[in-house]
Coordinates of C-alpha atoms in Angstrom, one line a residue:
K1 CA -21.4 -1.9 19.2
Y2 CA -18.8 -2.0 16.3
D3 CA -15.5 -3.8 16.0
L4 CA -14.1 -1.2 13.6
I5 CA -15.0 2.4 12.6
V6 CA -13.1 4.2 9.9
L7 CA -13.3 8.0 9.8
N8 CA -12.0 10.3 7.1
F9 CA -11.7 13.9 8.1
A10 CA -11.3 15.3 4.5
N11 CA -11.2 19.0 5.6
C12 CA -7.4 19.5 5.3
D13 CA -7.2 17.6 2.1
M14 CA -9.9 19.5 0.3
V15 CA -8.9 22.9 1.6
G16 CA -5.2 22.2 1.1
H17 CA -5.7 22.1 -2.6
T18 CA -6.8 25.7 -2.7
G19 CA -3.7 27.4 -1.5
I20 CA -5.8 29.6 0.8
I21 CA -3.9 29.6 4.1
P22 CA -6.7 31.0 6.4
A23 CA -9.1 28.3 5.1
A24 CA -6.4 25.6 5.8
I25 CA -5.9 26.9 9.3
K26 CA -9.7 26.6 10.0
A27 CA -9.7 23.1 8.4
V28 CA -6.9 21.9 10.7
E29 CA -8.6 23.5 13.7
A30 CA -11.9 21.7 12.9
V31 CA -10.2 18.4 12.5
D32 CA -8.3 18.9 15.7
F33 CA -11.5 19.7 17.6
N34 CA -13.5 16.8 16.2
L35 CA -10.7 14.3 16.5
G36 CA -10.5 15.4 20.2
K37 CA -14.2 14.5 20.6
V38 CA -13.6 11.1 19.0
I39 CA -10.6 10.4 21.3
T40 CA -12.6 11.4 24.4
K41 CA -15.3 9.0 23.5
L42 CA -12.7 6.2 22.8
K43 CA -11.3 6.8 26.2
E44 CA -14.8 6.4 27.8
K45 CA -15.5 3.2 25.8
G46 CA -12.0 1.7 26.1
G47 CA -11.4 1.8 22.4
S48 CA -8.2 2.1 20.4
A49 CA -7.3 4.2 17.4
L50 CA -4.7 4.4 14.6
I51 CA -4.5 8.0 13.4
T52 CA -2.8 8.9 10.1
A53 CA -3.1 10.6 6.7
D54 CA -2.5 9.2 3.3
H55 CA -0.5 12.2 2.2
G56 CA 0.4 15.7 3.1
N57 CA -0.8 19.0 1.6
C58 CA -1.6 21.7 4.2
E59 CA 2.0 21.8 5.5
L60 CA 3.2 23.1 2.1
M61 CA 0.7 25.2 0.2
L62 CA 2.6 28.0 -1.4
T63 CA 5.7 28.2 -3.6
D64 CA 8.5 30.7 -2.6
D65 CA 6.9 33.3 -4.9
G66 CA 3.4 32.8 -3.3
Q67 CA 1.8 30.6 -5.9
P68 CA -0.5 27.9 -4.6
I69 CA 0.7 24.3 -4.6
T70 CA -2.4 22.3 -5.3
S71 CA -0.8 18.8 -5.5
H72 CA -0.2 16.3 -2.7
S73 CA 3.2 16.7 -1.0
T74 CA 5.6 13.8 -0.4
S75 CA 6.1 14.8 3.2
P76 CA 6.1 12.0 5.8
V77 CA 2.8 11.7 7.7
P78 CA 2.4 10.6 11.3
L79 CA 1.0 7.3 12.5
I80 CA -0.3 7.5 16.0
L81 CA -1.4 4.5 18.1
F82 CA -3.8 5.5 20.8
N83 CA -4.9 3.4 23.8
F84 CA -4.0 0.0 22.4
E85 CA -2.1 -2.4 24.7
D86 CA 0.5 -1.8 27.3
N87 CA 4.0 -2.5 26.0
V88 CA 3.0 -2.2 22.4
G89 CA 4.3 0.6 20.2
L90 CA 4.9 1.3 16.6
K91 CA 8.0 0.7 14.5
S92 CA 9.4 3.7 12.7
G93 CA 9.8 4.0 9.0
G94 CA 6.5 2.6 7.9
R95 CA 4.8 3.0 4.5
L96 CA 1.2 3.5 3.6
C97 CA 1.0 -0.2 2.6
D98 CA 1.8 -1.1 6.2
L99 CA -1.4 0.5 7.5
S100 CA -3.9 -2.3 6.8
P101 CA -1.6 -5.0 8.1
T102 CA -1.1 -3.0 11.3
L103 CA -4.9 -2.6 11.7
L104 CA -5.4 -6.3 11.0
D105 CA -2.8 -7.1 13.6
M106 CA -4.6 -4.9 16.2
M107 CA -7.8 -6.8 15.5
E108 CA -6.0 -10.2 15.6
I109 CA -7.1 -11.0 12.0
E110 CA -4.6 -12.9 9.8
Q111 CA -3.1 -10.8 7.0
P112 CA -3.9 -12.0 3.5
E113 CA -0.8 -13.0 1.5
E114 CA -1.9 -10.5 -1.2
M115 CA -1.0 -7.7 1.2
T116 CA 2.6 -6.7 0.7
G117 CA 3.0 -4.5 3.7
N118 CA 3.9 -5.4 7.3
S119 CA 2.4 -4.7 10.6
L120 CA 4.1 -1.9 12.4
L121 CA 3.1 -3.1 15.9
E122 CA 6.1 -3.6 18.1
R123 CA 5.6 -5.7 21.2
M124 CA 8.1 -4.6 23.9
I125 CA 9.2 -7.0 26.6

């Protein structure tokens, strides 16, 4: 029905700012469960997905002396390509500005020159 659906599971982001570890664990479990449901439906429908985050936070919530870290981390975040095309993978070392060009490439839409990032799709022979 749709060419593109964008989902934002904000659970980990919102709870990560609290420094409350048990709440963060529940948030990660909720995202894992619900992302699993989305992936199951994508498999049924033959859809594809790019899965990522715009920043880290839940992976580093407390200082060495137990104080909450409420800011975003600078940790690298994953980019996972699900069920796209055979012989297509992702280049390593991407940046957040590469996400939109990658998505446009997947949809075979020309990238506007204003976008400074590059597609991370890598077609293997």
